[in-house]
PDB file of C-alpha atoms in Angstrom:
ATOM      1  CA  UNK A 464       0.000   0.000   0.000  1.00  0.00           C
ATOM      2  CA  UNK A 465       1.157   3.600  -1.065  1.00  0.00           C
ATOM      3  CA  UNK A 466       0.322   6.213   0.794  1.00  0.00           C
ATOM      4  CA  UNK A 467       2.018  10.155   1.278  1.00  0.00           C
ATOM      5  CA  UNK A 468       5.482  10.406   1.836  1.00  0.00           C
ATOM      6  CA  UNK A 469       6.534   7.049   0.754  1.00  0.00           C
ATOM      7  CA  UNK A 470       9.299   6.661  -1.725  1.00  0.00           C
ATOM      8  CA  UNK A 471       8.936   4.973  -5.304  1.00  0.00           C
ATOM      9  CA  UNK A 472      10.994   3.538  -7.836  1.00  0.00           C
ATOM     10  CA  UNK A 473      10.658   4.655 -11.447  1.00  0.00           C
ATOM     11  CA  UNK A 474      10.446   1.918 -13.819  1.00  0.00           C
ATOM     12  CA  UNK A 475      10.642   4.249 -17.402  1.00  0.00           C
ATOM     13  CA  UNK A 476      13.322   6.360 -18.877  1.00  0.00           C
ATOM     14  CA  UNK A 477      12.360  10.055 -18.290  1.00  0.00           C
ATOM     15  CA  UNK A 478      15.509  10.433 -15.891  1.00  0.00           C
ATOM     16  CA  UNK A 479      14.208  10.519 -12.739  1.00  0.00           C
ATOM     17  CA  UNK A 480      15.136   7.517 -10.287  1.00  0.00           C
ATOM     18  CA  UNK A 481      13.325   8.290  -7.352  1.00  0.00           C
ATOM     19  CA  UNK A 482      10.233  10.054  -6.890  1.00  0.00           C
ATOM     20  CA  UNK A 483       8.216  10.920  -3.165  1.00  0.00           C
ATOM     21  CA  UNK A 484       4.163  10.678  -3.298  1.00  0.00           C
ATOM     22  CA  UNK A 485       2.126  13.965  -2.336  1.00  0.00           C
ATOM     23  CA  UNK A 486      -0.996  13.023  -2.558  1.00  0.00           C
ATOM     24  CA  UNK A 487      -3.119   9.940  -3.210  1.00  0.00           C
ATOM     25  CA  UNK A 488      -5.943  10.908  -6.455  1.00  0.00           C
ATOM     26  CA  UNK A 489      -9.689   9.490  -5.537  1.00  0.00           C
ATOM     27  CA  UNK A 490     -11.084  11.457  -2.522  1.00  0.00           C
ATOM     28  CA  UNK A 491     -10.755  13.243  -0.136  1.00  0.00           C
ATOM     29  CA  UNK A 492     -10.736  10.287   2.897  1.00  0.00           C
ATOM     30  CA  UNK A 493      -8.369   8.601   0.499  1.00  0.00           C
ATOM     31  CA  UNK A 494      -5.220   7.049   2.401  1.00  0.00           C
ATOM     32  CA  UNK A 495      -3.758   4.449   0.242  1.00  0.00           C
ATOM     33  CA  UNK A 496      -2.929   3.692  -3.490  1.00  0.00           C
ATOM     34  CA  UNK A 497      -2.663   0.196  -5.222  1.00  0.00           C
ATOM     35  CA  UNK A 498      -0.879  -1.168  -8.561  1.00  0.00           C
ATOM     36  CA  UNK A 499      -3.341   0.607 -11.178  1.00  0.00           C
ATOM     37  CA  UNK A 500      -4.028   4.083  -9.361  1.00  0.00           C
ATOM     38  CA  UNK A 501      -2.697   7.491  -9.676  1.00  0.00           C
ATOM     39  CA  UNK A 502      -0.813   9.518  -7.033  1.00  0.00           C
ATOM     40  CA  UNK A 503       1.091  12.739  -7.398  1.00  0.00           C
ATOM     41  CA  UNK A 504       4.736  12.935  -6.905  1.00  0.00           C
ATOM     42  CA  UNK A 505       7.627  14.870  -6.753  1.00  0.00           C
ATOM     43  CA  UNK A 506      11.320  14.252  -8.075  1.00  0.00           C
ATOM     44  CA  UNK A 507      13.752  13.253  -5.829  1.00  0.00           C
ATOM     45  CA  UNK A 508      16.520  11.741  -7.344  1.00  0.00           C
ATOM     46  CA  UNK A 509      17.879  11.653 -10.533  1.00  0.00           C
ATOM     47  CA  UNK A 510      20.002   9.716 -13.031  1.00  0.00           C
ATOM     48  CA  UNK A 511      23.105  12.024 -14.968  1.00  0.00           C
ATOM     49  CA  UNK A 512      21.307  12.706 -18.712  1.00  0.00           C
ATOM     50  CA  UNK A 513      17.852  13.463 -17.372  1.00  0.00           C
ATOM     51  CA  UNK A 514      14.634  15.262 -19.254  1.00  0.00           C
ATOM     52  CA  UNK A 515      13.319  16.261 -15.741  1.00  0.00           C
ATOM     53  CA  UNK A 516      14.323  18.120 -12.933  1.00  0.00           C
ATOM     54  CA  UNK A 517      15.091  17.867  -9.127  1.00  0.00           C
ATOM     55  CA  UNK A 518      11.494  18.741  -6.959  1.00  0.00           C
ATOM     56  CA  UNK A 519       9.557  18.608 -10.025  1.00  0.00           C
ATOM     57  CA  UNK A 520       6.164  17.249  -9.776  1.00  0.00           C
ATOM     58  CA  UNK A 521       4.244  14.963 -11.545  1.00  0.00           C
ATOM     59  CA  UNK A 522       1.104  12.526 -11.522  1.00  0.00           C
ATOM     60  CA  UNK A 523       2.496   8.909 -11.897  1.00  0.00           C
ATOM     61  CA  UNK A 524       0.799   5.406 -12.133  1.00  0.00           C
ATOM     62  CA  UNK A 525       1.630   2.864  -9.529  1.00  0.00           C
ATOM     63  CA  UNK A 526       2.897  -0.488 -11.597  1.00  0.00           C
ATOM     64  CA  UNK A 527       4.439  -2.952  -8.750  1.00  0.00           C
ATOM     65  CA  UNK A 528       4.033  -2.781  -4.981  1.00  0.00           C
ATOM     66  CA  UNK A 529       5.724  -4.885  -2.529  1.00  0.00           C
ATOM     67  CA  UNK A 530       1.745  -5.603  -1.250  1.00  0.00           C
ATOM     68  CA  UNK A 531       0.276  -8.311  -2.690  1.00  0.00           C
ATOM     69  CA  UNK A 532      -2.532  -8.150  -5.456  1.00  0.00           C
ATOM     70  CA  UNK A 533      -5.437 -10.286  -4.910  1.00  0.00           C
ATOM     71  CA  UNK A 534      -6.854 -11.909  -8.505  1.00  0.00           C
ATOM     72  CA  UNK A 535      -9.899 -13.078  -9.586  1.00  0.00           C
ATOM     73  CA  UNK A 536      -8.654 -16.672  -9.847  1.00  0.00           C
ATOM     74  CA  UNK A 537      -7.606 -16.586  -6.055  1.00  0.00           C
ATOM     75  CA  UNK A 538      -3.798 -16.311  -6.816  1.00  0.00           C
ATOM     76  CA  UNK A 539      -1.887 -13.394  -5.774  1.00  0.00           C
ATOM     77  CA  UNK A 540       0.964 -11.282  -6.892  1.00  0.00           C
ATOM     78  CA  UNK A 541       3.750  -9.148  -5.253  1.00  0.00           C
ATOM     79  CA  UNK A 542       7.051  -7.410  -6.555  1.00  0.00           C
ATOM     80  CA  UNK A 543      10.271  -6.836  -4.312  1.00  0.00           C
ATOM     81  CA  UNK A 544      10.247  -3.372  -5.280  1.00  0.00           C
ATOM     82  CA  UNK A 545       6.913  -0.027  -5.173  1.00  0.00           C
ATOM     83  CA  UNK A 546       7.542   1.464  -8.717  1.00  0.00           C
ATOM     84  CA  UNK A 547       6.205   4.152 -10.887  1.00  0.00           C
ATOM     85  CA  UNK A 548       5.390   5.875 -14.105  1.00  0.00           C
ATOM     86  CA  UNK A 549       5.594   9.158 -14.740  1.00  0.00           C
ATOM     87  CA  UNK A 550       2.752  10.683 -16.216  1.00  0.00           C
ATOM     88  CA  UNK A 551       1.306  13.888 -18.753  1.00  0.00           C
ATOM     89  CA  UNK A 552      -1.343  16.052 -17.149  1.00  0.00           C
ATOM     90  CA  UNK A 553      -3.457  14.695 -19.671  1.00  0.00           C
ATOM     91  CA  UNK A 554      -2.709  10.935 -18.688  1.00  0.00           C
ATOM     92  CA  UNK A 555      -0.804   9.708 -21.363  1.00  0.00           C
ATOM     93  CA  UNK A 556       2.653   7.995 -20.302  1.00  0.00           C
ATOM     94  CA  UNK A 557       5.937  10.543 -20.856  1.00  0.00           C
ATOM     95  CA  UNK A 558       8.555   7.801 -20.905  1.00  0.00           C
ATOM     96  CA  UNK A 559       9.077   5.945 -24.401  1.00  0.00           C
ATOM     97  CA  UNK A 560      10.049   3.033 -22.603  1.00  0.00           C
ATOM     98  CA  UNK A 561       9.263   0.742 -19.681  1.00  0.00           C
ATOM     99  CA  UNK A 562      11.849  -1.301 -17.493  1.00  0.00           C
ATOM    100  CA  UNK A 563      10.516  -4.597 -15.553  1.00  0.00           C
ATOM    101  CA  UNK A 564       7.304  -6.297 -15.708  1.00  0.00           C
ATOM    102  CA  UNK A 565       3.733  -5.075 -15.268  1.00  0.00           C
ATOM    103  CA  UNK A 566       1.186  -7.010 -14.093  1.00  0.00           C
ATOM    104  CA  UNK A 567      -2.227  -7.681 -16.228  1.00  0.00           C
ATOM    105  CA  UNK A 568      -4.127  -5.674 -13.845  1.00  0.00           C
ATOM    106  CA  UNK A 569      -3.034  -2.428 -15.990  1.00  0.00           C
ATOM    107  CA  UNK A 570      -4.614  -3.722 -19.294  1.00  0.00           C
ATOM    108  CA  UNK A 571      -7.609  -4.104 -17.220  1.00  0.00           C
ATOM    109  CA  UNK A 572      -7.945  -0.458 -16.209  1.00  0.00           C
ATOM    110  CA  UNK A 573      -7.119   0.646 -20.007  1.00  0.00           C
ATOM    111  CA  UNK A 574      -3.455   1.497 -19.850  1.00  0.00           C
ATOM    112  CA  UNK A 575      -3.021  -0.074 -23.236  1.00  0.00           C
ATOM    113  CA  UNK A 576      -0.265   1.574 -24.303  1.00  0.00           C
ATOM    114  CA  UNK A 577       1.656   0.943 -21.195  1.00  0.00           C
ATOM    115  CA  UNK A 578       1.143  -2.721 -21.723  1.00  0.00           C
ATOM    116  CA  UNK A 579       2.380  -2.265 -25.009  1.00  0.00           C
ATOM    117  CA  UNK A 580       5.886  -0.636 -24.557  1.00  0.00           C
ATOM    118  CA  UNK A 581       6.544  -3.169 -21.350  1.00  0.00           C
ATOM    119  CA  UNK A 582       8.956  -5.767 -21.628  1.00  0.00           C
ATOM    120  CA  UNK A 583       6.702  -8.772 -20.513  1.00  0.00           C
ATOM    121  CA  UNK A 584       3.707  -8.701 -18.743  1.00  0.00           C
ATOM    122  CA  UNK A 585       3.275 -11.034 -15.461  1.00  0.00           C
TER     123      UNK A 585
END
């Protein structure tokens, strides 16, 4: 579960390496975020040839969480690592590439293009 002030990965290739979460999107009373929802972060670290800056802010899509993911079929899923992607204000993803897998819960909640540029898909 992701909630304010934790600290994400970022699993694309916009520059940034670490990002903090602000706020979680969906309500007021809401506390925690899950692999498919949208929080809004800020830039915390960086790699050397980066497109964005240091304290910059940004929505982003949770993709893997350490928590596990219940399915329909009763299995479950969880990643070692919480991870990100850096999103446009108007939703659309501002990497060109994705690093790691995704799980099929994203294709579910229409993030098509996402599951598209991903190297494999758990």
């Amino acid at each position: 579960m992701i909630q304010a002030l934790s600290r994400l990965n970022v699993a694309d290739n916009t520059g940034a390496k670490e990002v903090g979460v602000i706020k979680v999107y969906g309500g007021t009373r809401r506390r925690y975020a899950g692999v498919g929802d949208v929080v809004l972060v800020s830039v915390k670290k960086l790699s050397s040839f980066s497109g964005v800056k240091k304290g910059e802010m940004f929505k982003a899509l949770i993709v893997r969480t350490k928590s596990k993911v219940k399915r329909k079929s009763g299995s479950t899923l969880s990643f070692d690592e919480n991870s990100c992607v850096l999103l446009k204000n108007d939703g659309s993803i501002l990497g060109t590439r994705v690093f790691g897998p995704l799980p099929r819960e994203l294709k579910e909640k229409g993030y098509n293009k996402l599951i598209s540029i991903a190297e494999f898909v758990l």
